[in-house]
C-alpha positions as a printed Julia matrix, in Angstrom:
769×3 Matrix{Float64}:
  82.89  136.59   97.96
  81.19  133.22   98.51
  82.3   129.65   98.1
  79.95  128.2    95.51
  82.4   125.43   94.59
  82.38  126.24   90.9
  86.09  127.0    91.32
  88.13  124.11   92.71
  91.82  123.31   92.7
  94.89  121.77   94.28
  98.67  122.03   94.03
 101.18  119.34   93.22
 103.06  120.14   96.46
 102.0   121.47   99.84
 105.46  122.54  101.03
 108.02  124.31   98.84
 111.36  126.04   99.26
 112.49  129.28   97.62
 113.27  128.85   93.92
 111.12  125.71   93.7
 108.21  125.56   91.24
 104.66  124.78   92.31
 101.98  123.73   89.83
  98.28  124.51   90.31
  95.46  122.44   88.84
  92.08  124.16   88.56
  88.58  123.15   87.48
  86.0   125.83   86.82
  82.46  124.77   85.99
  80.26  127.22   84.11
  82.89  129.95   84.1
  84.88  131.5    81.26
  87.76  133.1    83.17
  89.05  133.47   86.71
  91.54  135.63   88.56
  94.45  134.08   90.5
  96.49  135.91   93.14
  99.09  134.56   95.53
  98.37  135.64   99.1
 100.19  135.28  102.38
  97.76  134.19  105.07
  98.13  135.34  108.62
  94.75  134.33  110.08
  92.55  132.03  108.02
  89.55  132.22  110.36
  86.79  134.81  110.48
  84.8   133.49  113.47
  83.2   136.06  115.81
  85.5   136.99  118.68
  88.64  135.97  116.79
  91.4   138.18  115.45
  89.71  138.41  112.05
  90.61  137.07  108.65
  93.89  138.46  107.39
  95.66  138.07  104.05
  98.14  140.05  101.98
  98.37  139.8    98.2
 101.97  139.02   97.28
 103.35  140.37   93.98
 104.01  137.39   91.75
 104.35  136.48   88.1
 101.57  133.96   88.66
  99.02  136.66   89.51
  96.68  137.23   86.62
  93.6   136.19   84.66
  93.28  132.65   83.31
  90.99  130.83   80.95
  88.59  128.6    82.87
  87.81  124.99   82.03
  86.08  122.08   83.67
  88.23  119.1    84.63
  86.46  115.91   85.77
  87.35  113.7    88.71
  87.73  110.06   87.68
  87.26  108.16   90.94
  87.19  104.39   91.27
  90.09  101.94   91.6
  91.11   99.14   89.27
  94.18   97.5    87.77
  95.26   97.79   84.16
  97.44   95.63   81.94
  98.59   97.46   78.79
  97.54   96.38   75.31
  99.58   93.54   73.81
  99.33   91.27   70.81
  97.99   88.31   72.79
  95.04   90.41   73.93
  94.44   91.85   70.48
  94.3    88.36   68.93
  92.01   86.94   71.6
  88.94   85.04   70.34
  88.28   82.02   72.57
  89.03   82.46   76.26
  88.94   81.36   79.87
  88.77   84.07   82.57
  88.76   83.22   86.25
  89.41   84.69   89.7
  88.52   84.46   93.37
  86.18   87.24   94.48
  84.69   88.63   97.69
  82.01   91.06   96.53
  80.73   93.67   98.97
  77.92   95.26   96.92
  76.83   92.64   94.38
  73.4    94.27   93.89
  74.79   97.74   93.12
  74.64   97.5    89.34
  76.93   95.88   86.78
  80.48   95.38   88.07
  83.41   94.1    86.06
  85.75   91.5    87.51
  88.18   90.9    84.65
  88.22   91.63   80.95
  88.92   93.81   77.94
  85.36   95.08   77.59
  85.0    98.61   76.16
  81.59  100.07   76.88
  82.08  102.85   74.38
  83.29  100.6    71.55
  81.04   97.63   72.34
  84.01   95.29   71.98
  85.97   92.8    74.04
  84.77   90.6    76.89
  84.25   90.88   80.65
  83.62   88.49   83.49
  81.07   90.53   85.45
  78.44   90.71   88.1
  75.45   91.83   86.06
  72.79   94.31   87.12
  70.65   91.54   88.64
  73.52   90.53   90.95
  74.32   87.33   89.05
  77.65   86.25   87.62
  77.86   86.76   83.88
  80.07   86.88   80.83
  79.75   89.86   78.49
  80.75   89.46   74.86
  80.57   91.75   71.87
  77.41   91.23   69.83
  76.01   92.56   66.6
  75.55   96.29   66.0
  77.72   97.44   68.89
  75.5    95.77   71.49
  76.64   93.08   73.89
  75.59   89.53   74.65
  75.48   88.42   78.27
  75.23   84.9    79.66
  74.5    84.71   83.4
  74.18   82.01   86.02
  70.81   83.28   87.25
  72.15   82.75   90.77
  72.88   85.9    92.8
  76.44   86.42   93.97
  76.38   86.43   97.8
  77.91   89.42   99.56
  81.08   89.05  101.59
  81.57   85.41  100.7
  84.67   84.06   98.98
  83.8    82.51   95.63
  85.74   81.03   92.79
  84.3    82.32   89.51
  85.19   81.46   85.93
  83.87   81.72   82.4
  84.88   79.98   79.18
  83.98   80.89   75.62
  84.67   78.87   72.48
  84.58   81.24   69.49
  84.2    78.37   67.06
  81.07   76.85   68.59
  79.69   79.74   70.64
  79.7    77.47   73.7
  79.89   79.42   76.97
  80.25   77.93   80.47
  80.06   79.81   83.79
  81.32   78.5    87.14
  80.44   79.9    90.57
  81.78   77.94   93.53
  81.99   78.85   97.24
  85.56   78.49   98.49
  84.43   76.77  101.69
  81.13   75.03  100.94
  81.04   73.48  104.41
  80.59   76.89  106.06
  78.12   78.54  103.69
  74.62   77.7   102.46
  75.64   78.58   98.89
  76.13   75.72   96.46
  78.36   75.37   93.39
  76.76   76.51   90.15
  77.65   75.57   86.59
  75.73   77.01   83.64
  76.36   76.26   79.96
  74.84   78.06   76.99
  75.44   78.49   73.27
  75.44   82.04   71.95
  75.15   83.12   68.34
  77.01   86.04   66.8
  79.11   86.75   69.89
  82.79   87.45   69.83
  85.55   88.36   72.3
  87.77   90.43   70.01
  89.65   92.83   72.23
  89.74   96.58   72.44
  93.28   96.17   73.71
  94.01   96.69   77.37
  92.92   94.35   80.15
  91.27   95.72   83.28
  90.7    94.13   86.67
  87.75   95.45   88.72
  86.49   97.75   85.95
  85.92   98.06   82.21
  86.9   100.75   79.75
  84.09  103.3    79.63
  85.33  105.58   76.86
  88.48  106.29   74.9
  89.38  109.9    75.6
  92.24  111.23   73.52
  94.52  111.85   76.47
  92.97  109.81   79.27
  90.8   106.71   78.78
  88.09  106.45   81.42
  86.88  103.43   83.33
  83.47  102.32   84.54
  81.67   99.28   85.86
  83.7    99.41   89.06
  83.81   96.34   91.29
  83.43   96.75   95.04
  85.23   94.09   97.01
  88.26   91.83   96.81
  89.72   90.06   93.84
  92.47   87.47   94.01
  94.43   85.42   91.5
  92.91   86.61   88.19
  93.83   84.34   85.29
  93.34   84.52   81.52
  93.85   81.87   78.84
  93.26   82.08   75.09
  91.12   78.98   74.81
  88.1    77.42   76.5
  89.64   75.2    79.19
  87.92   72.09   80.48
  86.98   71.77   84.19
  90.13   69.87   85.12
  92.34   72.53   83.51
  90.41   75.27   85.29
  91.06   73.55   88.6
  94.78   73.4    87.82
  94.79   77.09   86.92
  93.52   77.92   90.42
  96.93   77.13   91.87
  99.26   79.98   92.84
 102.05   78.64   90.64
 101.38   78.82   86.88
 100.77   75.3    85.55
 103.28   74.04   83.02
 100.77   71.82   81.27
  98.76   74.68   79.76
 101.66   75.67   77.52
 101.06   78.7    75.34
  97.36   78.86   76.24
  98.12   80.94   79.32
  98.05   84.69   78.7
  98.33   86.03   82.25
  98.58   84.69   85.78
  98.59   87.63   88.2
  99.72   87.21   91.8
  98.65   90.12   94.02
 100.82   88.8    96.86
 103.86   90.14   95.0
 105.01   93.75   95.51
 102.25   94.58   97.98
 103.67   98.04   98.86
 103.87   98.99   95.19
 101.26   99.93   92.59
 102.45   97.14   90.29
 100.57   93.88   89.75
 102.86   91.02   88.84
 102.2    88.43   86.15
 104.0    85.28   87.32
 103.2    83.52   84.05
 105.6    83.14   81.12
 104.51   86.36   79.36
 105.2    88.75   82.25
 102.3    90.99   81.35
 102.64   93.13   84.46
 100.18   95.92   85.17
  99.47   98.87   87.46
  96.76   99.72   89.95
  94.89  103.0    89.53
  93.57  105.17   92.38
  95.2   103.13   95.15
  92.94  100.19   95.95
  93.67   98.67   99.35
  96.35   96.0    99.54
  97.64   93.86  102.43
  94.11   92.56  102.97
  93.03   88.99  103.7
  92.64   86.68  100.76
  90.7    83.44  100.42
  93.58   81.43  101.91
  93.9    83.45  105.11
  93.88   81.14  108.15
  94.36   83.56  111.02
  97.62   81.88  111.98
  99.62   84.9   110.79
  98.58   88.53  111.24
 101.49   90.17  109.4
 101.27   90.07  105.61
 105.06   90.25  105.28
 105.43   86.78  106.81
 102.64   85.09  104.87
 102.04   87.15  101.72
 100.24   84.25  100.05
  97.45   84.7   102.62
  97.15   88.37  101.65
  97.02   87.86   97.89
  93.84   89.92   97.38
  93.25   93.56   96.5
  90.18   95.42   97.79
  88.79   97.71   95.09
  86.25  100.52   95.66
  84.18  102.53   93.21
  85.01  105.7    95.17
  88.78  105.31   95.64
  90.77  108.36   94.58
  94.5   109.05   94.65
  95.26  111.72   92.06
  92.67  113.73   90.16
  95.19  113.88   87.32
  94.13  117.35   86.24
  96.22  119.32   83.78
  98.24  122.28   85.05
  96.62  125.71   84.73
  99.42  127.91   86.04
 102.76  127.67   87.83
 104.55  129.62   90.53
 108.31  129.71   91.05
 108.91  130.8    94.65
 111.15  133.9    94.75
 114.31  133.51   96.78
 113.39  136.36   99.13
 109.95  135.12  100.18
 109.82  134.55  103.94
 108.77  131.2   105.32
 105.07  131.13  106.1
 101.52  130.17  105.12
 100.46  131.05  101.59
  97.68  130.25   99.15
  96.62  130.75   95.57
  93.37  132.72   95.78
  91.02  132.17   92.85
  88.04  134.42   92.12
  85.37  134.55   89.43
  81.82  135.92   89.31
  81.54  136.16   93.1
  82.96  132.67   93.67
  86.18  132.18   95.62
  88.64  129.32   96.18
  91.95  128.99   98.03
  94.72  126.47   97.41
  96.98  126.58  100.5
 100.69  125.84  100.55
 103.63  126.51  102.85
 106.98  128.07  102.08
 109.76  126.55  104.19
 113.44  127.51  104.33
 115.96  125.55  102.37
 117.46  122.67  104.34
 120.2   123.85  106.67
 119.36  127.53  106.17
 116.89  128.48  108.93
 115.69  132.07  109.1
 114.51  131.99  112.75
 115.27  130.26  116.06
 111.74  128.85  116.26
 109.92  126.58  113.83
 106.23  125.74  113.6
 105.23  122.32  112.23
 102.03  122.54  110.19
 100.03  119.36  110.84
  99.49  118.55  107.18
  99.08  114.81  107.84
  96.17  115.61  110.15
  94.75  118.01  107.56
  94.78  115.21  104.98
  93.29  112.63  107.32
  90.29  114.88  108.04
  89.96  116.33  104.53
  86.57  116.11  102.78
  84.9   114.49  105.78
  81.26  113.5   105.52
  80.54  112.74  109.19
  78.66  115.99  109.77
  76.23  115.13  106.98
  75.83  111.38  107.48
  76.9   110.28  110.95
  73.71  109.63  112.9
  75.56  109.82  116.22
  77.32  113.13  115.58
  74.69  115.26  117.31
  74.52  113.13  120.43
  78.32  113.01  120.65
  78.62  116.78  120.22
  75.68  117.6   122.46
  74.33  120.03  119.89
  72.57  120.13  116.53
  74.74  119.53  113.47
  75.72  122.64  111.56
  76.34  121.86  107.91
  78.71  124.09  106.02
  78.56  124.67  102.28
  81.45  122.18  102.0
  79.44  119.52  103.87
  76.47  119.95  101.55
  78.6   119.99   98.4
  80.57  116.87   99.36
  77.38  114.98  100.23
  76.39  115.4    96.58
  79.87  114.78   95.17
  81.45  111.63   96.63
  83.91  111.57   93.71
  86.11  114.01   95.66
  87.0   111.19   98.03
  86.07  111.03  101.7
  88.19  111.41  104.79
  89.75  108.65  106.86
  86.81  109.19  109.24
  84.39  108.01  106.57
  83.63  104.68  104.97
  83.56  103.67  101.34
  80.23  103.03   99.68
  80.6    99.35  100.56
  80.95  100.14  104.27
  84.68   99.49  104.63
  86.84  102.17  106.21
  88.77  104.69  104.11
  92.42  104.1   105.0
  94.14  106.3   102.39
  94.21  110.1   102.3
  95.65  112.01   99.37
  96.27  115.73   98.92
  96.31  115.47   95.1
  92.65  116.53   95.0
  90.69  119.55   96.15
  90.51  119.36   99.96
  87.47  121.51  100.55
  87.85  121.87  104.32
  91.59  122.53  104.22
  90.83  126.11  103.34
  90.54  129.48  105.06
  87.17  130.2   106.66
  85.96  126.6   106.68
  85.37  124.55  109.84
  87.69  126.11  112.47
  88.93  122.57  113.0
  92.29  121.88  111.35
  93.94  124.29  108.91
  92.05  127.47  109.75
  92.13  126.78  113.5
  95.91  126.32  113.4
  96.2   129.75  111.79
  95.2   131.25  115.14
  98.63  130.2   116.41
 100.35  131.58  113.3
  98.5   134.88  113.73
  99.52  135.03  117.39
 103.19  134.63  116.43
 102.87  137.52  113.98
 101.05  139.68  116.52
 103.86  139.12  119.02
 106.49  139.81  116.33
 108.26  136.52  117.09
 110.12  135.23  114.0
 109.2   131.63  113.22
 109.86  129.37  110.25
 107.2   126.96  108.98
 107.67  123.33  107.93
 105.18  120.52  107.42
 104.67  116.92  108.49
 105.86  115.76  105.08
 109.1   117.68  105.55
 109.7   116.11  108.96
 108.93  112.65  107.59
 111.42  113.16  104.76
 114.29  114.72  106.74
 113.81  113.73  110.37
 115.71  115.21  113.32
 118.24  116.89  111.02
 115.55  119.28  109.83
 114.79  120.36  113.41
 118.36  120.49  114.72
 119.09  124.15  113.81
 116.08  125.38  115.8
 116.01  126.24  119.47
 112.23  125.75  119.75
 109.68  123.62  117.91
 105.98  124.5   118.12
 103.1   122.23  117.14
  99.61  123.08  115.99
  96.44  122.33  117.87
  96.14  118.66  116.83
  99.25  116.84  115.52
  97.26  113.6   115.66
  98.65  111.63  112.7
 102.34  110.81  112.95
 104.63  108.55  110.93
 107.54  106.62  112.38
 110.07  109.0   110.85
 108.16  111.96  112.28
 108.1   110.43  115.75
 111.76  109.45  115.6
 112.71  112.88  114.27
 111.01  114.73  117.11
 112.35  112.29  119.71
 115.86  112.71  118.31
 115.49  116.48  118.46
 114.52  116.32  122.16
 117.36  113.94  122.94
 119.7   116.53  121.44
 118.49  119.24  123.83
 115.67  120.73  121.78
 112.66  122.5   123.28
 109.11  121.57  122.36
 105.9   123.54  122.8
 102.96  121.19  122.29
 100.1   123.67  121.85
  97.27  121.22  121.35
  95.64  117.96  122.33
  95.06  114.47  120.93
  98.56  114.62  119.5
 100.86  111.79  118.44
  97.88  109.43  118.53
  97.62  107.44  115.28
 100.58  105.85  113.54
 100.52  106.5   109.81
 102.68  105.62  106.82
 103.52  107.76  103.83
 103.86  105.9   100.55
 107.52  105.23   99.71
 107.09  106.09   95.99
 103.86  108.04   95.55
 103.85  111.6    96.84
 101.15  113.21   98.89
  99.34  110.15  100.24
  99.22  108.51  103.65
  97.75  105.32  105.1
  96.15  104.67  108.49
  95.04  101.31  109.88
  92.69  101.82  112.84
  93.67   98.68  114.71
  93.52   97.44  118.29
  91.47  100.04  120.06
  91.3   103.81  120.03
  88.56  106.38  119.67
  87.76  105.9   115.99
  85.12  106.1   113.3
  85.65  102.54  112.02
  87.73   99.54  112.9
  90.35   97.72  110.84
  89.36   94.13  110.05
  91.11   91.27  111.88
  94.47   90.41  110.36
  94.81   93.75  108.56
  96.6    95.89  111.13
  99.84   96.22  109.14
 100.26   99.07  106.67
 100.54   98.04  103.05
 102.85  100.99  102.3
 105.61  100.05  104.77
 104.67   96.84  106.55
 104.6    98.66  109.89
 101.99   97.79  112.48
  99.22  100.38  112.49
  96.9   101.76  115.13
  97.59  103.91  118.15
 101.15  104.9   118.98
 100.18  103.83  122.47
  99.77  100.29  121.15
 103.29  100.45  119.69
 104.7   100.98  123.19
 105.15  104.69  122.51
 102.37  106.62  124.28
 102.38  110.36  123.54
 103.3   110.87  127.21
 106.86  109.81  126.38
 107.27  112.83  124.07
 105.0   115.48  125.53
 104.31  114.36  129.09
 100.58  114.03  128.37
  98.34  111.8   126.26
  94.78  111.78  124.96
  92.27  111.12  127.71
  88.87  112.34  126.51
  86.73  114.57  124.33
  83.65  116.74  124.39
  82.27  118.97  121.67
  79.68  121.06  123.48
  81.87  123.71  125.14
  85.26  124.21  126.64
  86.16  125.15  130.18
  89.06  126.65  132.13
  92.21  125.48  133.9
  93.01  126.02  137.56
  96.54  126.36  138.84
  97.86  123.52  140.96
 100.27  123.58  143.88
 103.08  122.7   141.45
 102.65  126.12  139.82
 104.44  127.6   142.83
 107.58  125.56  142.13
 110.46  127.91  141.25
 111.08  125.84  138.12
 107.71  127.02  136.79
 107.94  130.65  137.84
 108.64  131.9   134.3
 105.43  130.29  133.02
 103.12  132.47  135.11
 105.07  135.72  135.12
 102.5   138.52  134.91
  99.51  136.16  135.21
  97.11  136.88  138.06
  94.63  134.52  139.65
  94.26  130.75  139.71
  91.7   130.4   136.89
  93.23  130.33  133.4
  91.52  130.44  130.01
  87.86  130.95  130.89
  87.35  132.54  127.48
  87.95  131.97  123.78
  86.51  130.69  120.52
  85.6   127.32  122.03
  84.13  128.56  125.32
  87.35  127.98  127.2
  90.99  127.06  126.67
  90.43  123.45  127.79
  88.13  121.97  125.21
  87.27  119.65  122.33
  89.9   116.96  123.03
  92.23  116.95  126.02
  95.35  115.16  127.27
  96.38  114.2   130.8
  99.6   113.5   132.66
  99.99  109.82  133.61
 103.2   108.32  134.93
 101.86  104.86  134.23
 101.9   105.75  130.53
 105.37  107.28  130.47
 104.95  110.84  131.73
 108.3   111.85  133.31
 108.32  111.55  137.11
 109.92  114.98  137.55
 107.37  116.79  135.36
 105.24  119.54  136.86
 101.49  119.63  136.23
 101.1   123.35  136.77
  97.41  123.68  135.88
  94.5   121.31  135.4
  91.11  121.74  133.76
  87.86  121.26  135.66
  84.08  121.34  135.28
  83.77  119.36  132.03
  80.17  118.48  131.2
  78.31  115.17  131.01
  78.76  115.25  127.22
  82.47  114.64  127.74
  83.65  111.03  127.52
  86.86  109.2   128.37
  88.72  107.46  125.54
  87.68  103.86  125.1
  91.21  102.41  124.9
  91.55  102.81  128.67
  88.74  100.44  129.64
  88.68   96.67  129.98
  84.97   96.77  130.81
  82.38   99.49  130.35
  80.75  101.32  133.23
  78.75  104.56  133.57
  81.45  106.59  135.34
  83.1   107.87  132.15
  81.86  111.46  131.78
  83.36  114.81  132.6
  81.19  114.99  135.71
  82.05  111.54  137.08
  85.62  110.72  136.03
  88.62  112.44  137.58
  90.92  111.37  134.77
  89.01  113.4   132.18
  91.0   116.61  132.25
  93.6   118.72  130.48
  96.95  118.84  132.28
  99.24  121.79  131.56
 102.66  120.22  131.96
 106.31  121.28  132.01
 109.47  119.21  132.3
 113.17  119.36  131.53
 115.07  116.82  129.41
 118.49  115.27  130.17
 120.29  117.19  127.4
 119.23  120.6   128.74
 116.04  120.99  126.73
 112.45  121.24  127.92
 108.85  120.45  126.99
 105.73  122.51  127.63
 102.33  120.93  126.87
  98.89  122.49  127.21
  96.97  119.24  126.63
  94.0   120.85  124.86
  92.94  121.42  121.27
  91.06  124.57  122.29
  94.11  126.4   123.67
  94.85  128.24  120.41
  91.26  129.48  120.26
  91.83  131.52  123.44
  95.01  133.31  122.35
  93.32  136.26  120.63
  90.85  137.3   123.35
  91.06  141.04  124.09
  93.6   141.6   121.36
  96.0   138.97  122.71
  96.06  140.66  126.15
  94.97  137.66  128.21
  96.32  134.9   130.42
  96.54  132.22  127.7
  98.5   134.53  125.43
 100.78  135.66  128.27
 101.6   132.09  129.35
 102.34  131.05  125.77
 104.57  134.07  125.25
 106.36  133.52  128.56
 107.21  129.96  127.66
 108.27  130.71  124.09
 110.52  133.6   125.05
 112.19  131.53  127.78
 112.6   128.6   125.4
 114.26  130.94  122.89
 116.92  131.89  125.39
 120.32  130.21  125.21
 120.33  129.22  128.87
 119.76  125.48  129.24
 117.29  123.8   131.57
 119.0   121.79  134.33
 117.46  118.47  135.3
 115.98  118.41  138.82
 116.38  115.45  141.19
 113.96  112.65  140.35
 111.26  112.08  142.98
 110.54  108.73  144.55
 107.35  106.95  143.52
 104.72  107.42  146.2
 102.18  104.67  146.99
  98.76  105.68  145.76
 100.16  108.46  143.6
  97.07  109.97  141.87
  99.13  110.6   138.74
  99.83  106.9   138.2
  96.61  105.59  136.69
  98.12  102.4   135.36
  99.04  100.86  132.05
  96.85   99.54  129.25
  93.18   98.91  129.9
  92.87  100.83  133.15
  89.38  101.19  134.55
  90.35  103.46  137.43
  89.66  107.14  137.53
  86.34  107.39  139.33
  86.02  107.86  143.09
  89.8   107.99  143.36
  91.27  108.96  146.72
  92.96  112.34  146.68
């Protein structure tokens, strides 16, 4: 079977309990029928040298043949106000708003209006195809009439724009004014024209940042998407004079306009929600579609306040994108009710037709309070979403130099480069160059599939397969489950295991894991670059997260000044390290560097001889550990180090440490106040993976490998290797009932090489031993 991407799908949930129902949405292009089977996945990777791809078809009522159909993806964000009598009776009008356009030369873009492209009716304040502000009105014969300023709209400049139309006289006036004329070369523009045979009769609903493209029976479609920010849209049912237009600019609806005012929308209200609030007398509230970005700077932002919660009037804009996507909105093709006797684990709906194949992964977790094992594995679904549908391999010009090797494009990379409507990853930018800060799972995630990139989902399956090979019972939960239920979800388990890269973590996830450890839990952190970015899940919408890449960090784009706080929750975004919670506080280690050419090995340290660590190395010979595996070595890709200056416990044991990283390896940028050349794997002593063990005050313990590549070395020689043995030793000891006593705390030693410092350290090269 091949993955030709004619079959695509997603589920409405990614984690389900027995007796819950899961819906699958499928689009099949050029196919008449397809076969669906539910499979339990053990290993989702088929790379050479690995354990081999493994799946078992599970008997299910959902297994069977289904009629195929194509379902489109309707990307692009906008806001919509439902049809009402005031809009239907509209003839004369005034439409106005503040705008900050990012791609004004990218074709016609609607700002505000009722224009229906399919019906040729209504009106729209627009940026026309020539980049100039215009007003579109319905003309004769289904065509439209457009009046423009003839002056191009400047990019990334706040403007006040308005248009009036008098249906009785045909008089049309356009206004285009820079908000701060003293700081821009652009001058105010006012253009008046008389048009014959034009009308503004409405097709019904009002859209902001788009127009109605067509009227489908079950789902009207939008087009003419605006890229950029819109603030304070206003609509009146008569042609206002200049003094009235100036009054209507104010945040508070003017009393003097009386019944002329149709809508006065204030985007500073309900920022975490999808609602747009009409503060005028009619209360014509609306909804955003496809999650445009909120909590962004508006035209009144001064820089005096960085948190939108304390000055919402300065964040009264919404940033719309023509490639935003939250929910594909596809219709359900088939359903699956999880039988009560299905074991917890990794599953998928496997779709096949005419040699094409697709998988829709999901996880079955136990019901709350009813664990089926003493160990639980947390699937890093937030990280899967953050990386999903990434385009960096195809478009990032620096990817080859960073990786130290030629780019290898998968079929998913090529397909996504031709289909941006599937939505990019949070490592990509929108078409207007701004960073993608939302990631939804209510869409096909082409690289969250078996046999894809050996990066997130399929690479984590190497750990799941190892557990099965060792016959160690283990439940499976997801990041969403931990966010929803916190420490209570983990409490019944003796051991918690992570995947290879639990990078994206919400506050409730962090607090839940910290609470579990405070209660005496045991944690096996089997990866690297974990607990790095703070994220927020939406409080009402399911399956979507937000990340603001603020204040440092190794990142693909940077959050704009003043926009570091999540719109979903109001929490400060960026690195957990910048929140005063470095990963070292949880796991003993934190992200220190990365390199994508090849991995290397660990070497035991003197601390490995400590009797506290004897169980770790039982049956392991030699000092070199993990000089094998799918990534060239067990210490690879991204690595974490022990650092007491960042919160690593003083009594922790660093029992092994990686060495011999190449010149393609680089330290993370958040640790430098000034740049210098001593930042590579060959010149910087702090670029290493530290295998770490420590006990917690309540009798629990933590074991961290500090490397993403660790899981890729488990399967060497049929799991008969040092990496597998160490992992098994630790897990079996952690599963025992005997607690871990706390050792005496050591005194801080002057010049301790494991105390690199706090934020912004530039040490780490030519350090004394």
